[in-house]
C-alpha cells in the first residue's frame, strides 16, 4: 500500500491542475483568476441613457472575465425616480453580501455613498461628484467611492442653437428642480447663452408627469434639455412641443438625439458605463482601491444631428454642420 501513495498523490495533483483553481473561480483571457462575485446596481430611473450606461457596465464586466450566470450574479434595482426608494435600495445593499455596488445617476449614487461604507461603490452618470458629496476630490476620491462623470460640453451644445437657428434670441431650458446635476448644467448654460446673446427662460419640474406642460408653455426660439433624469424620461413630450412650435430641440447627450431631439455635442452613455465597468474589473480582479482611483470622464464627445427631427421641427441643418457631424441620423 505504501508503494501506491506516490502514484495516488501524483494523480491528485494532476486532477487539480486539470480543474484549474479549486476556489470556484475561472481563468480570464489575461490569465488572472476571476472568482465568483455578486454586483449590485441601483439605477435611479429607467430611460434609454441610463439603461445604456448599465448595459455598457455589464459589457465591460464580461470583457473582464465576469459573465452573468457563470461567475457573476447581478442584483439590479430601480428606484423609478423616487428618492425614498433609492434610499431603501441603498440600505438593503448595505447589509448585502455584494462584492461591489454601482449607482447610476446622482440620487442613487448619493444614497449608496451614505449607506454603504464597507465595500466598493462606483457611480456613473453623475455630473459633479464633488458637489454631490460623493468624493473628496476628482483626483483623490478617498473613502470607498469613485466612478465616472457625465459632465458634458454645455457651452458647445448652446452654440448649436445659433448654428441651427441663426436668428434665435431666446432658449428655453427645462430641468428638475431637485437634481443637483441639472442645476450645475443650467448654470453653465446661462453663461454660454449670455455669450451667444441668448435670453434664457427656465421651466422646472418635480416629476416626469409635469414635463409636457412645461415644454408646451415655452415661447422661445429653441429648447435645451440637459442630462436631467426626470426630463429625459419624458423626452417625447418635449420633442412633440418642439415639433409643434417648429423650433430646434438641443439635447445633452446622443441617446436623446436618437429618440428625436435635433442635435447635441455630447457623450455616449454606453461608453461611459463601459468605462465604469473597466474600473470595476480593476477593483474585483486586481484589488484596486476606489479611494485611490481618480474619477474618470469621457475623453471624446460626438456631434450628432438628426435630419428626420430637423424636418419635423422645420429646421434646416447647415451643410457645414452636416460635414462636421460624427453621426447624421436620417
mmCIF file of C-alpha atoms in Angstrom:
data_model
loop_
_atom_site.group_PDB
_atom_site.id
_atom_site.type_symbol
_atom_site.label_atom_id
_atom_site.label_comp_id
_atom_site.label_asym_id
_atom_site.label_seq_id
_atom_site.Cartn_x
_atom_site.Cartn_y
_atom_site.Cartn_z
ATOM 1 C CA UNK A 1 0.000 0.000 0.000
ATOM 2 C CA UNK A 2 2.832 2.402 0.834
ATOM 3 C CA UNK A 3 4.203 1.991 -2.705
ATOM 4 C CA UNK A 4 0.897 3.245 -4.161
ATOM 5 C CA UNK A 5 0.811 6.528 -2.231
ATOM 6 C CA UNK A 6 3.174 8.487 -4.537
ATOM 7 C CA UNK A 7 1.106 7.431 -7.541
ATOM 8 C CA UNK A 8 -2.104 8.499 -5.853
ATOM 9 C CA UNK A 9 -0.579 11.818 -4.906
ATOM 10 C CA UNK A 10 0.578 12.393 -8.459
ATOM 11 C CA UNK A 11 -2.896 11.613 -9.768
ATOM 12 C CA UNK A 12 -4.438 14.012 -7.301
ATOM 13 C CA UNK A 13 -2.016 16.741 -8.333
ATOM 14 C CA UNK A 14 -2.815 16.184 -11.997
ATOM 15 C CA UNK A 15 -6.526 16.362 -11.283
ATOM 16 C CA UNK A 16 -6.106 19.666 -9.505
ATOM 17 C CA UNK A 17 -4.154 21.069 -12.423
ATOM 18 C CA UNK A 18 -6.829 19.998 -14.870
ATOM 19 C CA UNK A 19 -9.634 21.560 -12.896
ATOM 20 C CA UNK A 20 -7.881 24.943 -12.693
ATOM 21 C CA UNK A 21 -8.490 26.743 -9.409
ATOM 22 C CA UNK A 22 -10.126 24.944 -6.530
ATOM 23 C CA UNK A 23 -11.976 28.051 -5.228
ATOM 24 C CA UNK A 24 -14.740 28.106 -7.814
ATOM 25 C CA UNK A 25 -13.083 30.751 -9.973
ATOM 26 C CA UNK A 26 -12.302 30.794 -13.679
ATOM 27 C CA UNK A 27 -9.349 31.879 -15.742
ATOM 28 C CA UNK A 28 -9.891 35.067 -17.755
ATOM 29 C CA UNK A 29 -8.173 35.979 -21.002
ATOM 30 C CA UNK A 30 -5.322 37.689 -19.151
ATOM 31 C CA UNK A 31 -4.626 34.552 -17.128
ATOM 32 C CA UNK A 32 -5.868 36.003 -13.845
ATOM 33 C CA UNK A 33 -8.400 34.146 -11.766
ATOM 34 C CA UNK A 34 -11.900 35.612 -11.765
ATOM 35 C CA UNK A 35 -13.646 34.433 -8.616
ATOM 36 C CA UNK A 36 -17.410 34.336 -8.426
ATOM 37 C CA UNK A 37 -18.746 37.749 -7.466
ATOM 38 C CA UNK A 38 -22.054 39.480 -6.823
ATOM 39 C CA UNK A 39 -22.543 43.039 -8.061
ATOM 40 C CA UNK A 40 -25.444 45.252 -7.039
ATOM 41 C CA UNK A 41 -26.770 48.002 -9.299
ATOM 42 C CA UNK A 42 -29.015 50.842 -8.125
ATOM 43 C CA UNK A 43 -30.456 52.809 -11.044
ATOM 44 C CA UNK A 44 -32.446 55.939 -10.258
ATOM 45 C CA UNK A 45 -34.895 55.742 -13.155
ATOM 46 C CA UNK A 46 -35.340 53.853 -16.409
ATOM 47 C CA UNK A 47 -34.710 55.765 -19.619
ATOM 48 C CA UNK A 48 -32.517 54.963 -22.654
ATOM 49 C CA UNK A 49 -29.459 56.922 -21.491
ATOM 50 C CA UNK A 50 -29.203 55.311 -18.049
ATOM 51 C CA UNK A 51 -30.152 51.919 -19.480
ATOM 52 C CA UNK A 52 -27.272 52.285 -21.943
ATOM 53 C CA UNK A 53 -24.883 53.105 -19.081
ATOM 54 C CA UNK A 54 -25.949 49.920 -17.281
ATOM 55 C CA UNK A 55 -25.552 47.837 -20.443
ATOM 56 C CA UNK A 56 -22.062 49.247 -21.044
ATOM 57 C CA UNK A 57 -21.090 48.465 -17.444
ATOM 58 C CA UNK A 58 -22.197 44.824 -17.733
ATOM 59 C CA UNK A 59 -20.454 44.524 -21.109
ATOM 60 C CA UNK A 60 -17.170 45.673 -19.579
ATOM 61 C CA UNK A 61 -17.539 43.132 -16.761
ATOM 62 C CA UNK A 62 -17.961 40.395 -19.359
ATOM 63 C CA UNK A 63 -14.918 41.633 -21.286
ATOM 64 C CA UNK A 64 -13.027 41.472 -17.999
ATOM 65 C CA UNK A 65 -13.945 37.827 -17.416
ATOM 66 C CA UNK A 66 -17.186 38.147 -15.408
ATOM 67 C CA UNK A 67 -20.177 36.554 -17.127
ATOM 68 C CA UNK A 68 -23.662 36.636 -15.633
ATOM 69 C CA UNK A 69 -24.900 33.156 -14.790
ATOM 70 C CA UNK A 70 -21.373 31.767 -14.595
ATOM 71 C CA UNK A 71 -19.147 33.662 -12.197
ATOM 72 C CA UNK A 72 -21.229 36.835 -11.916
ATOM 73 C CA UNK A 73 -24.510 37.440 -10.118
ATOM 74 C CA UNK A 74 -26.214 40.772 -10.762
ATOM 75 C CA UNK A 75 -28.761 42.347 -8.431
ATOM 76 C CA UNK A 76 -30.357 45.214 -10.369
ATOM 77 C CA UNK A 77 -32.716 47.553 -8.509
ATOM 78 C CA UNK A 78 -34.603 50.565 -9.907
ATOM 79 C CA UNK A 79 -35.879 53.491 -7.824
ATOM 80 C CA UNK A 80 -38.374 54.622 -10.506
ATOM 81 C CA UNK A 81 -37.303 58.214 -9.981
ATOM 82 C CA UNK A 82 -38.202 58.231 -6.259
ATOM 83 C CA UNK A 83 -35.567 59.367 -3.759
ATOM 84 C CA UNK A 84 -37.121 57.458 -0.834
ATOM 85 C CA UNK A 85 -36.974 54.260 -2.869
ATOM 86 C CA UNK A 86 -33.345 54.940 -3.777
ATOM 87 C CA UNK A 87 -32.583 55.312 -0.062
ATOM 88 C CA UNK A 88 -34.279 51.994 0.754
ATOM 89 C CA UNK A 89 -32.394 50.243 -2.025
ATOM 90 C CA UNK A 90 -29.107 51.606 -0.681
ATOM 91 C CA UNK A 91 -29.972 50.430 2.828
ATOM 92 C CA UNK A 92 -30.641 46.917 1.558
ATOM 93 C CA UNK A 93 -27.388 46.860 -0.385
ATOM 94 C CA UNK A 94 -25.522 47.989 2.737
ATOM 95 C CA UNK A 95 -26.499 44.771 4.523
ATOM 96 C CA UNK A 96 -25.996 42.526 1.493
ATOM 97 C CA UNK A 97 -23.036 40.338 0.705
ATOM 98 C CA UNK A 98 -22.345 42.064 -2.604
ATOM 99 C CA UNK A 99 -18.716 42.462 -3.625
ATOM 100 C CA UNK A 100 -19.283 45.820 -5.359
ATOM 101 C CA UNK A 101 -22.195 48.192 -5.932
ATOM 102 C CA UNK A 102 -22.876 50.615 -8.782
ATOM 103 C CA UNK A 103 -25.039 53.720 -8.503
ATOM 104 C CA UNK A 104 -26.432 55.038 -11.787
ATOM 105 C CA UNK A 105 -27.312 58.774 -11.617
ATOM 106 C CA UNK A 106 -26.636 61.231 -8.814
ATOM 107 C CA UNK A 107 -29.577 60.485 -6.444
ATOM 108 C CA UNK A 108 -28.849 56.742 -6.377
ATOM 109 C CA UNK A 109 -25.117 57.320 -6.019
ATOM 110 C CA UNK A 110 -25.656 59.712 -3.095
ATOM 111 C CA UNK A 111 -27.875 57.205 -1.297
ATOM 112 C CA UNK A 112 -25.287 54.451 -1.727
ATOM 113 C CA UNK A 113 -22.408 56.648 -0.579
ATOM 114 C CA UNK A 114 -24.272 57.466 2.618
ATOM 115 C CA UNK A 115 -25.401 53.909 3.382
ATOM 116 C CA UNK A 116 -22.537 51.710 2.190
ATOM 117 C CA UNK A 117 -19.178 52.214 3.881
ATOM 118 C CA UNK A 118 -17.553 48.774 3.970
ATOM 119 C CA UNK A 119 -17.494 47.733 0.298
ATOM 120 C CA UNK A 120 -16.539 49.334 -3.036
ATOM 121 C CA UNK A 121 -19.100 51.735 -4.534
ATOM 122 C CA UNK A 122 -18.875 53.023 -8.101
ATOM 123 C CA UNK A 123 -21.032 55.652 -9.765
ATOM 124 C CA UNK A 124 -21.783 56.726 -13.313
ATOM 125 C CA UNK A 125 -23.995 59.370 -14.930
ATOM 126 C CA UNK A 126 -23.060 61.844 -12.171
ATOM 127 C CA UNK A 127 -22.318 65.388 -13.313
ATOM 128 C CA UNK A 128 -20.316 66.773 -10.384
ATOM 129 C CA UNK A 129 -19.326 64.089 -7.833
ATOM 130 C CA UNK A 130 -17.537 66.609 -5.606
ATOM 131 C CA UNK A 131 -20.533 68.951 -5.360
ATOM 132 C CA UNK A 132 -22.764 65.910 -4.820
ATOM 133 C CA UNK A 133 -20.660 64.932 -1.805
ATOM 134 C CA UNK A 134 -19.562 61.612 -3.277
ATOM 135 C CA UNK A 135 -15.785 62.177 -3.265
ATOM 136 C CA UNK A 136 -13.267 64.456 -1.595
ATOM 137 C CA UNK A 137 -11.830 65.417 -4.978
ATOM 138 C CA UNK A 138 -11.888 64.055 -8.500
ATOM 139 C CA UNK A 139 -8.153 63.311 -8.379
ATOM 140 C CA UNK A 140 -8.151 61.658 -4.924
ATOM 141 C CA UNK A 141 -11.675 60.454 -4.057
ATOM 142 C CA UNK A 142 -10.811 58.991 -0.645
ATOM 143 C CA UNK A 143 -13.094 56.533 1.114
ATOM 144 C CA UNK A 144 -14.744 53.684 -0.780
ATOM 145 C CA UNK A 145 -16.403 55.592 -3.643
ATOM 146 C CA UNK A 146 -15.316 56.585 -7.154
ATOM 147 C CA UNK A 147 -16.615 56.386 -10.713
ATOM 148 C CA UNK A 148 -17.271 58.358 -13.891
ATOM 149 C CA UNK A 149 -18.745 61.803 -14.500
ATOM 150 C CA UNK A 150 -21.130 62.676 -17.322
ATOM 151 C CA UNK A 151 -20.341 66.392 -17.288
ATOM 152 C CA UNK A 152 -20.905 67.383 -20.884
ATOM 153 C CA UNK A 153 -19.729 70.345 -23.022
ATOM 154 C CA UNK A 154 -22.728 72.564 -22.259
ATOM 155 C CA UNK A 155 -21.247 75.636 -23.962
ATOM 156 C CA UNK A 156 -20.767 73.715 -27.219
ATOM 157 C CA UNK A 157 -24.358 72.497 -27.003
ATOM 158 C CA UNK A 158 -25.739 76.005 -26.530
ATOM 159 C CA UNK A 159 -23.704 77.181 -29.523
ATOM 160 C CA UNK A 160 -25.730 74.746 -31.639
ATOM 161 C CA UNK A 161 -28.819 76.934 -31.092
ATOM 162 C CA UNK A 162 -27.383 79.764 -33.197
ATOM 163 C CA UNK A 163 -25.858 77.371 -35.713
ATOM 164 C CA UNK A 164 -29.254 75.804 -36.361
ATOM 165 C CA UNK A 165 -31.370 78.941 -35.881
ATOM 166 C CA UNK A 166 -29.175 81.991 -36.633
ATOM 167 C CA UNK A 167 -31.926 84.447 -35.752
ATOM 168 C CA UNK A 168 -32.651 82.893 -32.348
ATOM 169 C CA UNK A 169 -32.891 85.356 -29.470
ATOM 170 C CA UNK A 170 -34.056 83.061 -26.680
ATOM 171 C CA UNK A 171 -33.715 79.479 -25.471
ATOM 172 C CA UNK A 172 -35.961 77.618 -23.053
ATOM 173 C CA UNK A 173 -34.336 75.250 -20.566
ATOM 174 C CA UNK A 174 -36.391 72.588 -18.822
ATOM 175 C CA UNK A 175 -34.999 70.673 -15.839
ATOM 176 C CA UNK A 176 -35.812 69.111 -12.488
ATOM 177 C CA UNK A 177 -35.518 71.463 -9.530
ATOM 178 C CA UNK A 178 -34.440 68.579 -7.295
ATOM 179 C CA UNK A 179 -31.449 67.360 -9.308
ATOM 180 C CA UNK A 180 -28.098 68.864 -8.353
ATOM 181 C CA UNK A 181 -26.545 67.658 -11.587
ATOM 182 C CA UNK A 182 -29.113 69.576 -13.623
ATOM 183 C CA UNK A 183 -28.638 72.854 -11.754
ATOM 184 C CA UNK A 184 -24.908 72.704 -12.453
ATOM 185 C CA UNK A 185 -25.578 72.305 -16.175
ATOM 186 C CA UNK A 186 -28.173 75.083 -16.193
ATOM 187 C CA UNK A 187 -25.696 77.480 -14.573
ATOM 188 C CA UNK A 188 -23.194 76.642 -17.316
ATOM 189 C CA UNK A 189 -25.907 77.018 -19.969
ATOM 190 C CA UNK A 190 -26.776 80.510 -18.727
ATOM 191 C CA UNK A 191 -23.169 81.643 -19.076
ATOM 192 C CA UNK A 192 -22.945 80.161 -22.558
ATOM 193 C CA UNK A 193 -26.273 81.668 -23.606
ATOM 194 C CA UNK A 194 -25.194 85.129 -22.478
ATOM 195 C CA UNK A 195 -22.047 84.793 -24.590
ATOM 196 C CA UNK A 196 -24.245 83.869 -27.574
ATOM 197 C CA UNK A 197 -26.643 86.773 -26.964
ATOM 198 C CA UNK A 198 -29.496 84.429 -25.994
ATOM 199 C CA UNK A 199 -32.091 85.103 -23.313
ATOM 200 C CA UNK A 200 -32.735 82.088 -21.077
ATOM 201 C CA UNK A 201 -36.244 81.112 -19.978
ATOM 202 C CA UNK A 202 -36.285 78.410 -17.278
ATOM 203 C CA UNK A 203 -39.012 75.876 -16.545
ATOM 204 C CA UNK A 204 -38.619 73.470 -13.646
ATOM 205 C CA UNK A 205 -40.444 70.225 -12.892
ATOM 206 C CA UNK A 206 -40.622 67.936 -9.886
ATOM 207 C CA UNK A 207 -41.940 64.847 -11.688
ATOM 208 C CA UNK A 208 -41.840 63.434 -15.206
ATOM 209 C CA UNK A 209 -45.600 63.947 -15.417
ATOM 210 C CA UNK A 210 -45.020 67.732 -15.396
ATOM 211 C CA UNK A 211 -42.650 67.714 -18.378
ATOM 212 C CA UNK A 212 -45.291 68.028 -21.108
ATOM 213 C CA UNK A 213 -46.958 71.104 -19.612
ATOM 214 C CA UNK A 214 -43.618 72.813 -19.008
ATOM 215 C CA UNK A 215 -42.442 72.167 -22.576
ATOM 216 C CA UNK A 216 -45.708 73.372 -24.106
ATOM 217 C CA UNK A 217 -45.542 76.631 -22.145
ATOM 218 C CA UNK A 218 -42.311 77.830 -23.783
ATOM 219 C CA UNK A 219 -42.451 80.875 -26.062
ATOM 220 C CA UNK A 220 -38.807 80.730 -27.115
ATOM 221 C CA UNK A 221 -36.794 80.243 -30.292
ATOM 222 C CA UNK A 222 -35.265 76.951 -29.139
ATOM 223 C CA UNK A 223 -35.367 74.445 -26.275
ATOM 224 C CA UNK A 224 -32.413 72.905 -24.449
ATOM 225 C CA UNK A 225 -32.626 69.760 -22.296
ATOM 226 C CA UNK A 226 -29.587 68.924 -20.103
ATOM 227 C CA UNK A 227 -28.894 65.390 -18.886
ATOM 228 C CA UNK A 228 -31.782 65.605 -16.427
ATOM 229 C CA UNK A 229 -33.256 62.238 -15.407
ATOM 230 C CA UNK A 230 -36.881 63.273 -14.974
ATOM 231 C CA UNK A 231 -36.967 65.334 -18.184
ATOM 232 C CA UNK A 232 -35.141 62.765 -20.294
ATOM 233 C CA UNK A 233 -37.573 60.123 -19.026
ATOM 234 C CA UNK A 234 -40.367 62.256 -20.528
ATOM 235 C CA UNK A 235 -38.406 63.468 -23.560
ATOM 236 C CA UNK A 236 -41.101 62.518 -26.083
ATOM 237 C CA UNK A 237 -43.315 65.291 -24.682
ATOM 238 C CA UNK A 238 -40.538 67.852 -25.251
ATOM 239 C CA UNK A 239 -39.969 66.551 -28.776
ATOM 240 C CA UNK A 240 -43.673 66.933 -29.539
ATOM 241 C CA UNK A 241 -43.650 70.513 -28.228
ATOM 242 C CA UNK A 242 -40.598 71.428 -30.333
ATOM 243 C CA UNK A 243 -42.197 69.942 -33.435
ATOM 244 C CA UNK A 244 -45.467 71.784 -32.820
ATOM 245 C CA UNK A 245 -43.666 75.102 -32.271
ATOM 246 C CA UNK A 246 -41.253 74.494 -35.181
ATOM 247 C CA UNK A 247 -38.177 75.235 -33.083
ATOM 248 C CA UNK A 248 -34.938 73.260 -32.574
ATOM 249 C CA UNK A 249 -34.527 70.994 -29.560
ATOM 250 C CA UNK A 250 -30.921 70.638 -28.385
ATOM 251 C CA UNK A 251 -30.077 67.747 -26.067
ATOM 252 C CA UNK A 252 -27.322 66.992 -23.582
ATOM 253 C CA UNK A 253 -26.396 63.571 -24.990
ATOM 254 C CA UNK A 254 -26.627 61.317 -28.024
ATOM 255 C CA UNK A 255 -29.367 58.917 -26.933
ATOM 256 C CA UNK A 256 -31.855 61.807 -26.795
ATOM 257 C CA UNK A 257 -30.979 62.767 -30.376
ATOM 258 C CA UNK A 258 -31.600 59.210 -31.493
ATOM 259 C CA UNK A 259 -35.023 59.452 -29.827
ATOM 260 C CA UNK A 260 -35.938 62.615 -31.752
ATOM 261 C CA UNK A 261 -34.085 65.678 -30.436
ATOM 262 C CA UNK A 262 -32.350 67.686 -33.162
ATOM 263 C CA UNK A 263 -28.695 67.786 -32.165
ATOM 264 C CA UNK A 264 -26.030 67.514 -29.491
ATOM 265 C CA UNK A 265 -22.328 67.760 -28.943
ATOM 266 C CA UNK A 266 -22.426 65.075 -26.309
ATOM 267 C CA UNK A 267 -21.228 61.847 -24.846
ATOM 268 C CA UNK A 268 -22.231 58.206 -25.192
ATOM 269 C CA UNK A 269 -23.726 56.762 -22.016
ATOM 270 C CA UNK A 270 -22.959 53.223 -23.112
ATOM 271 C CA UNK A 271 -19.290 54.125 -23.497
ATOM 272 C CA UNK A 272 -19.364 55.886 -20.135
ATOM 273 C CA UNK A 273 -20.908 52.834 -18.480
ATOM 274 C CA UNK A 274 -18.307 50.617 -20.099
ATOM 275 C CA UNK A 275 -15.553 52.856 -18.756
ATOM 276 C CA UNK A 276 -17.065 52.442 -15.282
ATOM 277 C CA UNK A 277 -17.189 48.675 -15.750
ATOM 278 C CA UNK A 278 -13.487 48.658 -16.568
ATOM 279 C CA UNK A 279 -12.905 50.379 -13.225
ATOM 280 C CA UNK A 280 -14.989 47.663 -11.551
ATOM 281 C CA UNK A 281 -12.812 44.941 -13.077
ATOM 282 C CA UNK A 282 -9.698 46.597 -11.653
ATOM 283 C CA UNK A 283 -11.301 46.541 -8.214
ATOM 284 C CA UNK A 284 -12.680 42.993 -8.370
ATOM 285 C CA UNK A 285 -9.734 41.327 -10.092
ATOM 286 C CA UNK A 286 -6.705 43.437 -9.192
ATOM 287 C CA UNK A 287 -7.747 44.648 -5.756
ATOM 288 C CA UNK A 288 -7.632 48.337 -6.692
ATOM 289 C CA UNK A 289 -8.960 50.672 -4.004
ATOM 290 C CA UNK A 290 -11.742 53.103 -5.037
ATOM 291 C CA UNK A 291 -10.394 55.886 -2.854
ATOM 292 C CA UNK A 292 -7.151 55.831 -4.832
ATOM 293 C CA UNK A 293 -8.809 55.728 -8.279
ATOM 294 C CA UNK A 294 -9.394 59.146 -9.824
ATOM 295 C CA UNK A 295 -12.865 59.977 -11.114
ATOM 296 C CA UNK A 296 -12.859 59.473 -14.881
ATOM 297 C CA UNK A 297 -14.628 61.388 -17.641
ATOM 298 C CA UNK A 298 -15.313 60.523 -21.242
ATOM 299 C CA UNK A 299 -12.451 61.912 -23.262
ATOM 300 C CA UNK A 300 -14.242 62.415 -26.576
ATOM 301 C CA UNK A 301 -17.700 63.752 -27.376
ATOM 302 C CA UNK A 302 -19.612 63.386 -30.638
ATOM 303 C CA UNK A 303 -21.534 65.849 -32.761
ATOM 304 C CA UNK A 304 -24.796 64.110 -33.642
ATOM 305 C CA UNK A 305 -27.613 65.598 -35.719
ATOM 306 C CA UNK A 306 -30.994 64.140 -36.580
ATOM 307 C CA UNK A 307 -32.133 65.010 -40.123
ATOM 308 C CA UNK A 308 -35.572 63.493 -39.579
ATOM 309 C CA UNK A 309 -36.076 65.626 -36.468
ATOM 310 C CA UNK A 310 -34.921 68.719 -38.368
ATOM 311 C CA UNK A 311 -37.659 68.197 -40.927
ATOM 312 C CA UNK A 312 -40.298 67.710 -38.220
ATOM 313 C CA UNK A 313 -39.161 70.897 -36.457
ATOM 314 C CA UNK A 314 -38.933 72.948 -39.632
ATOM 315 C CA UNK A 315 -35.199 73.496 -39.256
ATOM 316 C CA UNK A 316 -32.574 73.244 -41.985
ATOM 317 C CA UNK A 317 -29.264 71.706 -40.949
ATOM 318 C CA UNK A 318 -26.405 73.736 -42.493
ATOM 319 C CA UNK A 319 -24.162 71.690 -44.755
ATOM 320 C CA UNK A 320 -21.152 72.804 -42.728
ATOM 321 C CA UNK A 321 -22.683 71.204 -39.640
ATOM 322 C CA UNK A 322 -23.517 68.026 -41.532
ATOM 323 C CA UNK A 323 -19.929 67.819 -42.743
ATOM 324 C CA UNK A 324 -18.560 68.138 -39.204
ATOM 325 C CA UNK A 325 -21.017 65.679 -37.657
ATOM 326 C CA UNK A 326 -19.755 62.360 -36.322
ATOM 327 C CA UNK A 327 -23.205 60.941 -36.966
ATOM 328 C CA UNK A 328 -26.181 62.073 -39.047
ATOM 329 C CA UNK A 329 -29.412 60.282 -38.283
ATOM 330 C CA UNK A 330 -31.503 60.221 -41.470
#
